[in-house]
């Protein structure tokens, strides 16, 4: 339309940052405890019997913050209860990773380190 400004393309910026974006894959087992809602406690008691642990898989994203050291940032909920963590790079290569630290209270951050890049 005449007189309308054209927005600049984001493509040049994306070409620079996309190699730092990774997929974070997790596997683990989680106990299935069932809490009874307050309104049903008079019928069922405080807690239902715990269910057997169930395997789970999850997927999230992260950002490489130090390629030389293999450091990746992600959210804590992505890796919560994971027993195996792997990182898939933008080029398709996949590596195991270990949890360096995280904050499960705020869920803001988890620091991972790629193993044997």
XYZ file of C-alpha atoms in Angstrom:
117
model
C 0.000 0.000 0.000
C 1.309 3.465 -0.802
C 2.859 5.369 2.090
C 3.285 2.270 4.281
C 6.743 1.636 5.740
C 8.391 -1.693 5.046
C 9.694 -3.520 8.087
C 13.307 -4.674 7.911
C 13.931 -8.388 7.476
C 14.891 -10.431 10.525
C 16.681 -12.985 8.337
C 20.222 -11.579 8.774
C 19.881 -11.564 12.573
C 18.372 -15.064 12.630
C 21.220 -16.451 10.524
C 23.630 -15.269 13.220
C 21.759 -16.509 16.304
C 20.164 -19.785 15.155
C 23.375 -21.824 15.530
C 23.269 -21.031 19.280
C 19.720 -22.394 19.711
C 19.600 -26.078 20.674
C 17.051 -28.781 21.437
C 17.215 -30.295 24.913
C 15.974 -33.891 25.116
C 15.412 -35.609 28.459
C 14.518 -39.076 29.688
C 13.771 -40.306 33.176
C 11.286 -41.918 35.514
C 8.942 -40.078 37.845
C 6.943 -41.308 40.814
C 3.232 -40.836 40.353
C 1.938 -39.614 43.705
C -1.687 -38.624 43.704
C -2.871 -35.894 46.020
C -6.545 -35.891 46.869
C -8.272 -32.534 46.317
C -9.541 -31.011 49.574
C -13.225 -31.493 48.694
C -12.750 -35.267 48.203
C -10.648 -36.024 51.307
C -13.750 -36.921 53.346
C -14.439 -39.718 50.837
C -10.928 -40.958 49.999
C -8.706 -39.877 52.891
C -5.546 -37.799 52.670
C -3.720 -39.537 49.824
C -4.311 -42.231 47.275
C -1.737 -45.016 47.067
C 1.335 -44.032 45.081
C 1.452 -45.392 41.576
C 4.552 -47.106 40.184
C 7.177 -44.852 38.637
C 6.543 -44.098 34.989
C 9.163 -43.450 32.311
C 8.963 -40.090 30.584
C 10.589 -38.218 27.729
C 10.620 -34.475 27.263
C 11.804 -31.853 24.841
C 12.702 -28.213 25.316
C 15.021 -25.594 23.966
C 18.182 -23.928 25.159
C 20.843 -21.451 24.146
C 24.594 -22.005 23.963
C 26.222 -19.328 26.130
C 29.837 -20.556 25.958
C 30.664 -22.825 23.017
C 34.258 -23.416 24.160
C 33.095 -24.828 27.504
C 29.892 -26.388 26.135
C 27.569 -24.401 28.419
C 23.866 -24.308 27.574
C 21.077 -22.431 29.375
C 17.532 -23.761 29.558
C 14.590 -23.557 31.968
C 14.726 -25.733 35.051
C 11.364 -27.421 34.292
C 12.836 -28.788 31.044
C 15.356 -30.953 32.918
C 13.378 -31.563 36.132
C 13.727 -35.222 37.239
C 15.713 -36.113 34.097
C 18.166 -38.975 34.374
C 19.492 -38.537 30.830
C 19.964 -35.200 29.085
C 21.047 -34.753 25.488
C 21.578 -31.668 23.363
C 20.874 -31.527 19.637
C 22.655 -28.736 17.812
C 21.177 -26.799 14.920
C 23.290 -28.848 12.477
C 21.789 -32.127 13.778
C 24.712 -33.340 15.899
C 23.683 -34.746 19.271
C 25.648 -34.896 22.535
C 25.034 -36.017 26.091
C 24.911 -33.238 28.670
C 25.085 -32.989 32.429
C 23.353 -30.617 34.799
C 25.750 -28.114 36.356
C 23.114 -26.311 38.426
C 19.635 -24.869 38.418
C 16.965 -23.116 40.436
C 13.834 -25.222 40.788
C 12.117 -22.596 42.960
C 12.073 -19.874 40.307
C 12.425 -22.151 37.233
C 14.430 -19.358 35.657
C 17.577 -21.207 34.796
C 19.349 -24.507 34.461
C 22.974 -24.641 33.344
C 23.986 -27.699 31.324
C 27.361 -28.721 29.977
C 27.748 -30.663 26.735
C 29.907 -33.743 27.253
C 32.640 -34.754 24.781
C 31.823 -32.275 21.998
